[in-house]
PDB file of C-alpha atoms in Angstrom:
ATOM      1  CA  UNK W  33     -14.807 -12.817   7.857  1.00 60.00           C
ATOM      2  CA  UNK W  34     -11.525 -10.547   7.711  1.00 78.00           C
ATOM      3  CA  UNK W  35      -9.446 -10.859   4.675  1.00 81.00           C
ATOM      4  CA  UNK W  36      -5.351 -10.491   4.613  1.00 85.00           C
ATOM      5  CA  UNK W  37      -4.159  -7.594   2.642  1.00 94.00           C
ATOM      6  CA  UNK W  38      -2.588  -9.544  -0.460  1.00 97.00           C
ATOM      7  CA  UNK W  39       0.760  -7.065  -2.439  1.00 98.00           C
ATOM      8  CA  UNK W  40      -0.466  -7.476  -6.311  1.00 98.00           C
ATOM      9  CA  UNK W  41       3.456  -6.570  -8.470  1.00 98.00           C
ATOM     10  CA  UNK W  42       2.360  -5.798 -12.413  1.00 97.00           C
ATOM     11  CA  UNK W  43       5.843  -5.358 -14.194  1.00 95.00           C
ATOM     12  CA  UNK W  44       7.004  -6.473 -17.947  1.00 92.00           C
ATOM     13  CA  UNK W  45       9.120  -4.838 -20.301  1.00 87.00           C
ATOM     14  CA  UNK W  46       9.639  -1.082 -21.208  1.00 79.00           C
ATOM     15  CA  UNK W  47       6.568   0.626 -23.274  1.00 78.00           C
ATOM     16  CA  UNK W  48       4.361  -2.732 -22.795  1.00 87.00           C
ATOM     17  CA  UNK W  49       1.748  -0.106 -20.795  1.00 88.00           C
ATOM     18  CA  UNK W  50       2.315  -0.964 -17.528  1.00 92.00           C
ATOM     19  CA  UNK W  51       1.505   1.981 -15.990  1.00 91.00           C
ATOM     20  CA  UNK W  52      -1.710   2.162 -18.572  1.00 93.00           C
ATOM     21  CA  UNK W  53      -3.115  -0.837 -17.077  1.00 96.00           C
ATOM     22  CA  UNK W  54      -2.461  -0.032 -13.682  1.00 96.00           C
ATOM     23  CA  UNK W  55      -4.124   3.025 -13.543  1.00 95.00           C
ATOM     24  CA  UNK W  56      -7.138   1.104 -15.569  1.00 97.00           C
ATOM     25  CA  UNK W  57      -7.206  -1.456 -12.214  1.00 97.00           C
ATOM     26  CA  UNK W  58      -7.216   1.535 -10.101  1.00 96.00           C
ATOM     27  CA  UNK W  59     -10.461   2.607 -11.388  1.00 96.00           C
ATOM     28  CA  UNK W  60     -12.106  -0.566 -11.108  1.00 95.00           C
ATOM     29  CA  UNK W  61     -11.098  -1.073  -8.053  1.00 96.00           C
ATOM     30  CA  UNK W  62     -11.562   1.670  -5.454  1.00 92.00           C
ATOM     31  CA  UNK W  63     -10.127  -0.584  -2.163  1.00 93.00           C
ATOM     32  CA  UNK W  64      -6.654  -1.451  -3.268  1.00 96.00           C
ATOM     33  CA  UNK W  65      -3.613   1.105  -2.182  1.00 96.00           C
ATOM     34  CA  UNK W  66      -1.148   2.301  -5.198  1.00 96.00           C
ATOM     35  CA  UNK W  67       2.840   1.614  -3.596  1.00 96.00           C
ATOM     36  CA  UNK W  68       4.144   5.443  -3.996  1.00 93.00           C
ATOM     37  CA  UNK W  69       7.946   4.910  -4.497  1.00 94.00           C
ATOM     38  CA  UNK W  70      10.314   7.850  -2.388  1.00 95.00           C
ATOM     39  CA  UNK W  71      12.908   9.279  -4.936  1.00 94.00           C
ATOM     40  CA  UNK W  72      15.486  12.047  -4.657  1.00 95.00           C
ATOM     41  CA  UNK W  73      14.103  13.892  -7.597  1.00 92.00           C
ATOM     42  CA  UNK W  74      12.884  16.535  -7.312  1.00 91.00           C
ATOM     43  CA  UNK W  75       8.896  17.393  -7.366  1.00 91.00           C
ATOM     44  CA  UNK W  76       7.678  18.376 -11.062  1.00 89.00           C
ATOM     45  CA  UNK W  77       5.090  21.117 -11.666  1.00 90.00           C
ATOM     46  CA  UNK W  78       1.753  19.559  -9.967  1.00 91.00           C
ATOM     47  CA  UNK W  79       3.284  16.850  -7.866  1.00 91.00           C
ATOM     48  CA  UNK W  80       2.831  16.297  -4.132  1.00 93.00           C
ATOM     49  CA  UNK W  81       4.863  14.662  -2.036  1.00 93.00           C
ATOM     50  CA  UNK W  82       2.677  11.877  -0.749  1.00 90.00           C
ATOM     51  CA  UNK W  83       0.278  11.485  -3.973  1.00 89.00           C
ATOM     52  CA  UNK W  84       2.932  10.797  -6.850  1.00 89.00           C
ATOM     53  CA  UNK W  85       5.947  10.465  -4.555  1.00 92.00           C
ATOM     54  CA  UNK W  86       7.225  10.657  -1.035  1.00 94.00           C
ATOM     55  CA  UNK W  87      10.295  13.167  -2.370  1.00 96.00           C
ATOM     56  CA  UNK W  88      13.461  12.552   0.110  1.00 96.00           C
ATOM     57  CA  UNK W  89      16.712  14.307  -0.054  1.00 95.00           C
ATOM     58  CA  UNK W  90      20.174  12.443  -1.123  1.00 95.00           C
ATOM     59  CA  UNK W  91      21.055  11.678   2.463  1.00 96.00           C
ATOM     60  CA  UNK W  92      17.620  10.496   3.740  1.00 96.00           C
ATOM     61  CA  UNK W  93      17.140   8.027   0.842  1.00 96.00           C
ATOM     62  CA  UNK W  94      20.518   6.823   1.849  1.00 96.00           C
ATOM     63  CA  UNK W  95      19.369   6.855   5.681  1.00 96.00           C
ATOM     64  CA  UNK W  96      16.299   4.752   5.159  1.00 96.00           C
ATOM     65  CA  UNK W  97      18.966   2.322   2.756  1.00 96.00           C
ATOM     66  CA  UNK W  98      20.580   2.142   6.075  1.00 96.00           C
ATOM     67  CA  UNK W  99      17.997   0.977   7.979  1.00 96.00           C
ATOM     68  CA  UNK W 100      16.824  -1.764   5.388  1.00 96.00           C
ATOM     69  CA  UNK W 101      13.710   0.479   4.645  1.00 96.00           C
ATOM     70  CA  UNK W 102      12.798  -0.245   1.114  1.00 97.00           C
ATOM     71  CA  UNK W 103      11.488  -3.435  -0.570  1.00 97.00           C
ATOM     72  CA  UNK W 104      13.403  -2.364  -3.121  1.00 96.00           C
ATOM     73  CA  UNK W 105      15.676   0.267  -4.527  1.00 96.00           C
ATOM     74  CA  UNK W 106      17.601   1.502  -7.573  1.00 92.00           C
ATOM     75  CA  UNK W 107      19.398   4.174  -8.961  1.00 87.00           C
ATOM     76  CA  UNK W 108      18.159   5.649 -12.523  1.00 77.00           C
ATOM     77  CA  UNK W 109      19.150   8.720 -14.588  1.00 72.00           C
ATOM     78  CA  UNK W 110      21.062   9.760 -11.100  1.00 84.00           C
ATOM     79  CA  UNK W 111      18.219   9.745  -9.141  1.00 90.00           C
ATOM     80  CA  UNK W 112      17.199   7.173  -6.674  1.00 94.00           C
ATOM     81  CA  UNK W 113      13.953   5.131  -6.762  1.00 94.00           C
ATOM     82  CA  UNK W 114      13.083   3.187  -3.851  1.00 96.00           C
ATOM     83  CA  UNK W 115       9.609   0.499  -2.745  1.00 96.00           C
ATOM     84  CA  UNK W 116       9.247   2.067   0.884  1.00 96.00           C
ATOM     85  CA  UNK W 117       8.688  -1.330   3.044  1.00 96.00           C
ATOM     86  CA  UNK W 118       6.939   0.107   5.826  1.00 94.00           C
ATOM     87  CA  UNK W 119       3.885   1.685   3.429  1.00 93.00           C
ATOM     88  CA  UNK W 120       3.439  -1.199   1.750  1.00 96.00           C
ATOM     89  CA  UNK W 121       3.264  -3.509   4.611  1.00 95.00           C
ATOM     90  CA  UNK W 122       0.938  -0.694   7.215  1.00 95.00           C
ATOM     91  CA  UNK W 123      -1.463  -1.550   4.189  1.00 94.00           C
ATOM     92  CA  UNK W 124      -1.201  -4.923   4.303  1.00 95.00           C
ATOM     93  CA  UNK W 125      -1.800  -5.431   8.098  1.00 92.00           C
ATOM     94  CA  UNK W 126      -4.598  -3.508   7.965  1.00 91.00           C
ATOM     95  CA  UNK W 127      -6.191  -5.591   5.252  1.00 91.00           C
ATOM     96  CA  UNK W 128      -6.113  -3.684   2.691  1.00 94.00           C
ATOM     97  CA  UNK W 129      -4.404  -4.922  -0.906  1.00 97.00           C
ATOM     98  CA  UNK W 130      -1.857  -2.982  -2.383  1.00 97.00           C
ATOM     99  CA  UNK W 131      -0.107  -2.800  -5.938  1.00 98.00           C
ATOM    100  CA  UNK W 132       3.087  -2.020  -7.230  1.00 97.00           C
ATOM    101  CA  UNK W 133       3.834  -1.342 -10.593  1.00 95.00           C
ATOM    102  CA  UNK W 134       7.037  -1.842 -11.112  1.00 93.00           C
ATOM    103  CA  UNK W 135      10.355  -2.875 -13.718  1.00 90.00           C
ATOM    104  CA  UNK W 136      11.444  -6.259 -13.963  1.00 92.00           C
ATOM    105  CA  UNK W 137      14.312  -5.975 -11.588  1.00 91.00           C
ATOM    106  CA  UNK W 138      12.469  -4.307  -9.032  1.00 93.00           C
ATOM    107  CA  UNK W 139       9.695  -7.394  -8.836  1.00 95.00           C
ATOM    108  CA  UNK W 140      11.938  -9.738  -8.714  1.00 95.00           C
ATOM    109  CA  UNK W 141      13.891  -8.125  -5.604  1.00 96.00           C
ATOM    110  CA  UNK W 142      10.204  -7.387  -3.568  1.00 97.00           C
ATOM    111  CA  UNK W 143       9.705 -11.014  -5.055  1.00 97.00           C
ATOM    112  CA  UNK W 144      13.202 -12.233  -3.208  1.00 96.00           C
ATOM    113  CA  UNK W 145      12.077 -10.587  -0.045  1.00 96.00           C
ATOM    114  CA  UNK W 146       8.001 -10.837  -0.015  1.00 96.00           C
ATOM    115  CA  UNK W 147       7.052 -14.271  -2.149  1.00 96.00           C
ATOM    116  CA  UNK W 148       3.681 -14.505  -0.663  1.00 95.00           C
ATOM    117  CA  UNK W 149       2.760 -11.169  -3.251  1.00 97.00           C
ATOM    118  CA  UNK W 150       0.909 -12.092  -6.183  1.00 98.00           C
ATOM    119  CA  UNK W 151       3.119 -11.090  -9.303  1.00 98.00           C
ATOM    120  CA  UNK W 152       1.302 -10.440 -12.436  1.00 98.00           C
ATOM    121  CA  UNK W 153       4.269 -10.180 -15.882  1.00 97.00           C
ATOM    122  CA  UNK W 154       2.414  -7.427 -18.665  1.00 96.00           C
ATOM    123  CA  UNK W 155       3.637  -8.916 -22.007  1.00 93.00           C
ATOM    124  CA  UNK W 156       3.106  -7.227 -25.275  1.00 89.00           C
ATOM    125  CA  UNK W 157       1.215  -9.211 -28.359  1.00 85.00           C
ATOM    126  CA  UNK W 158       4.295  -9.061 -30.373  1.00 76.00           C
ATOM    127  CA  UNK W 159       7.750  -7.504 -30.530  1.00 72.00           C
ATOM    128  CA  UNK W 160       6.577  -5.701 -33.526  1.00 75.00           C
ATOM    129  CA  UNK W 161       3.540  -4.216 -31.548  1.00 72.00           C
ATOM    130  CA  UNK W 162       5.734  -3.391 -28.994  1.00 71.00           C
ATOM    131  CA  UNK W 163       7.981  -1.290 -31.429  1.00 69.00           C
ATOM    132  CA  UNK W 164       4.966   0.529 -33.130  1.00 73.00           C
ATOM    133  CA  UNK W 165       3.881   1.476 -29.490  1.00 66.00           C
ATOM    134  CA  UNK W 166       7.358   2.701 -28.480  1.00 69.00           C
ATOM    135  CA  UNK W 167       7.757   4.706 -31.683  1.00 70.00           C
ATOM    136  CA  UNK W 168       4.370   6.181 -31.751  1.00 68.00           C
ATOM    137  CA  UNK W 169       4.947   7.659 -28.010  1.00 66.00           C
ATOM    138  CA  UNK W 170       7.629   9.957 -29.434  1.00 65.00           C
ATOM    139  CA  UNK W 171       9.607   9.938 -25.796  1.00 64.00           C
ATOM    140  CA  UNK W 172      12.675   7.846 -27.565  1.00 63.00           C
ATOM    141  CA  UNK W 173      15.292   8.152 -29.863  1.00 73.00           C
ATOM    142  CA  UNK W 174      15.734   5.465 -32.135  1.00 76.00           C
ATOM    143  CA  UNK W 175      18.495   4.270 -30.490  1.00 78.00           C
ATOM    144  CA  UNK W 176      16.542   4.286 -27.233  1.00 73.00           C
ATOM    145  CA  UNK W 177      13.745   1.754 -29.237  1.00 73.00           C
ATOM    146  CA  UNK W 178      16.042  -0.681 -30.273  1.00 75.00           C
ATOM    147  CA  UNK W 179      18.012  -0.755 -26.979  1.00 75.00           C
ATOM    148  CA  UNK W 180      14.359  -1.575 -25.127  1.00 72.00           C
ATOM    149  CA  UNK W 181      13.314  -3.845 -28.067  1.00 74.00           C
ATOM    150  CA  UNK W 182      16.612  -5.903 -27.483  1.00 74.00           C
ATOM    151  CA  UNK W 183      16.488  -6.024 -23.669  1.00 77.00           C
ATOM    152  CA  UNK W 184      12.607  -6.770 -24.175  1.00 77.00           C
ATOM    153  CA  UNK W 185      14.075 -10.216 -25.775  1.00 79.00           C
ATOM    154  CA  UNK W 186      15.705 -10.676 -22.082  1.00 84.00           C
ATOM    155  CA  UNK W 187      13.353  -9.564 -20.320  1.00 87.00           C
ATOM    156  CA  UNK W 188      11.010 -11.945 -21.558  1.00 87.00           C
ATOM    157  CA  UNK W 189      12.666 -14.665 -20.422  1.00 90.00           C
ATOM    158  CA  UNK W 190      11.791 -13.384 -16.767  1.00 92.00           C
ATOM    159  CA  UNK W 191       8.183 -14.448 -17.223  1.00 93.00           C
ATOM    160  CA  UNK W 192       8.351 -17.870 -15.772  1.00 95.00           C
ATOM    161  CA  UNK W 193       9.586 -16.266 -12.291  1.00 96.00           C
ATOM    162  CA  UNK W 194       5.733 -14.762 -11.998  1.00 97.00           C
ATOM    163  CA  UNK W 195       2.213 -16.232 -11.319  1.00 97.00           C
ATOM    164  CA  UNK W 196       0.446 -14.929 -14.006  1.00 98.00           C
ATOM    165  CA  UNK W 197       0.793 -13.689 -17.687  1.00 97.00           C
ATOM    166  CA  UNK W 198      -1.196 -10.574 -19.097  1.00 97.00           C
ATOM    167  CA  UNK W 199      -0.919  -9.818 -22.255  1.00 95.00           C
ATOM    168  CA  UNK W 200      -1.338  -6.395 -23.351  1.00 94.00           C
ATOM    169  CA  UNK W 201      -3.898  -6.277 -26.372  1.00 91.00           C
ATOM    170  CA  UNK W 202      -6.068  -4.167 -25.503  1.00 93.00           C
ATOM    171  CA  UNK W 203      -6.068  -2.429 -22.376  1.00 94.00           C
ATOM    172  CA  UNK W 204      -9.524  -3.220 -21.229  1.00 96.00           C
ATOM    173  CA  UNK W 205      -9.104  -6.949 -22.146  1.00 97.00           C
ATOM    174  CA  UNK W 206      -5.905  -6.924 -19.782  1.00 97.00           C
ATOM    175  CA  UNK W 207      -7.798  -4.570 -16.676  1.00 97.00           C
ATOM    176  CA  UNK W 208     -10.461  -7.251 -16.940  1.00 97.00           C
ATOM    177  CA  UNK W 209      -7.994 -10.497 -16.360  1.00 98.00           C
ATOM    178  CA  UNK W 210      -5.884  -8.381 -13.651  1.00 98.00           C
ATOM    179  CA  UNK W 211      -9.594  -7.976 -11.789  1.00 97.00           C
ATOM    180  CA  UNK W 212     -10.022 -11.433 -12.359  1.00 97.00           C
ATOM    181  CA  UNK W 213      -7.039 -12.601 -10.633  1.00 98.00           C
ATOM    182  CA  UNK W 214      -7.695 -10.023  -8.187  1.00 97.00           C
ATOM    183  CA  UNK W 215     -11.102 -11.575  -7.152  1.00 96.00           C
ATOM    184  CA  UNK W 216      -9.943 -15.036  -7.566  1.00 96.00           C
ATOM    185  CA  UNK W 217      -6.636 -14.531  -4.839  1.00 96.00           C
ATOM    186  CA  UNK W 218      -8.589 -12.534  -2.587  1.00 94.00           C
ATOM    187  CA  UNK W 219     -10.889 -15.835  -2.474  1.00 92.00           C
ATOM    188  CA  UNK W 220      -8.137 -17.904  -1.397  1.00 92.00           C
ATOM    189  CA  UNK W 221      -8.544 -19.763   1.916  1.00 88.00           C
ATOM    190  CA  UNK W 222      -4.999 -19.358   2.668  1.00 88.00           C
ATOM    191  CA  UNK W 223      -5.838 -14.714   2.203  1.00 87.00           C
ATOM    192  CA  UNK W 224      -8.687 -15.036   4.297  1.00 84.00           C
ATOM    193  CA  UNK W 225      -9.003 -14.883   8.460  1.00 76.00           C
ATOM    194  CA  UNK W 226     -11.583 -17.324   9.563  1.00 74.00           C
ATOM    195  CA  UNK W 227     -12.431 -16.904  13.475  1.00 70.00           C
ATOM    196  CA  UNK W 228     -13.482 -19.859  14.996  1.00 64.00           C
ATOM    197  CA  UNK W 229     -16.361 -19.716  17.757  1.00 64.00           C
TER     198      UNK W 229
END
């Protein structure tokens, strides 16, 4: 029995661990395919294009806007992020799962344009947890925390747009329920490819 490749989104608000828990899932498991975003930044000490990013000059990001290329896009800190569409959906076709960790905005555009993917909102325990986590980090000002602790309010309100709620406690509590719903959808009838003799 052949399986469909099934797109997993994780997103929530800014400093709820996101990317914590994703690479957490990663570990566990070894068959799904990590979404690399193409960006016009450049490449940082260590980072190869392919494994971090697929790095794309000004006027080929804008090229493969063009020619609808990207699940998603945005522009942030004046460079330009972008969900290539034909990676993630190569994967896909050839069975394989793959997951993109991603802002709120983002999910909900791949959500707008692939709502078959399975879309799993990261929430924190508390806005107060969420504070101590951003302010123990030491990557923002003060101003910066209480800009992401208001639009965290907002944000929130996105939840009932996704299939499932994770909340954030302790990372290996919230790896464990994201392999749970990754074993329960790839169970679905409707994910797997019965042939009929």
């Amino acid at each position: 029995m052949d399986r469909k490749g099934i797109l997993f989104v994780i997103s929530g608000p800014s400093g709820v661990g996101k990317g914590t828990v994703k690479d957490a899932v990663l570990e566990r498991i070894k068959d799904m395919r990590l979404s690399i975003s193409v960006t016009t930044r450049a490449p940082r000490q260590g980072e190869l294009n392919g494994r971090e990013y697929f790095f794309a000059g000004e006027q080929e990001f804008q090229d493969l806007i063009e020619k609808d290329q990207f699940l998603e896009w945005a522009d942030v800190y004046s460079h330009k992020y972008g969900t290539p569409r034909d990676f993630v959906m190569k994967n896909l076709q050839s069975g394989l799962d793959v997951l993109i960790e991603i802002d709120i905005q983002g999910a909900l555009k791949v959500k707008s344009r692939m709502p078959d993917g399975v879309f799993i909102f990261i929430a924190p325990p508390s806005t107060k947890e969420l504070q101590s986590r951003l302010c123990g980090r030491g990557k923002d000002s003060q101003e910066s925390i209480i800009e992401r602790l208001a639009s965290c309010e907002k944000e929130m309100e996105h939840m009932k747009y996704y299939d499932y709620v994770v909340v954030n406690d302790v990372v290996k509590k919230a790896a464990d329920q994201i392999e749970a719903i990754v074993m329960a959808e790839r169970c679905k009838v409707k994910n797997i490819k019965i042939e009929v003799i």
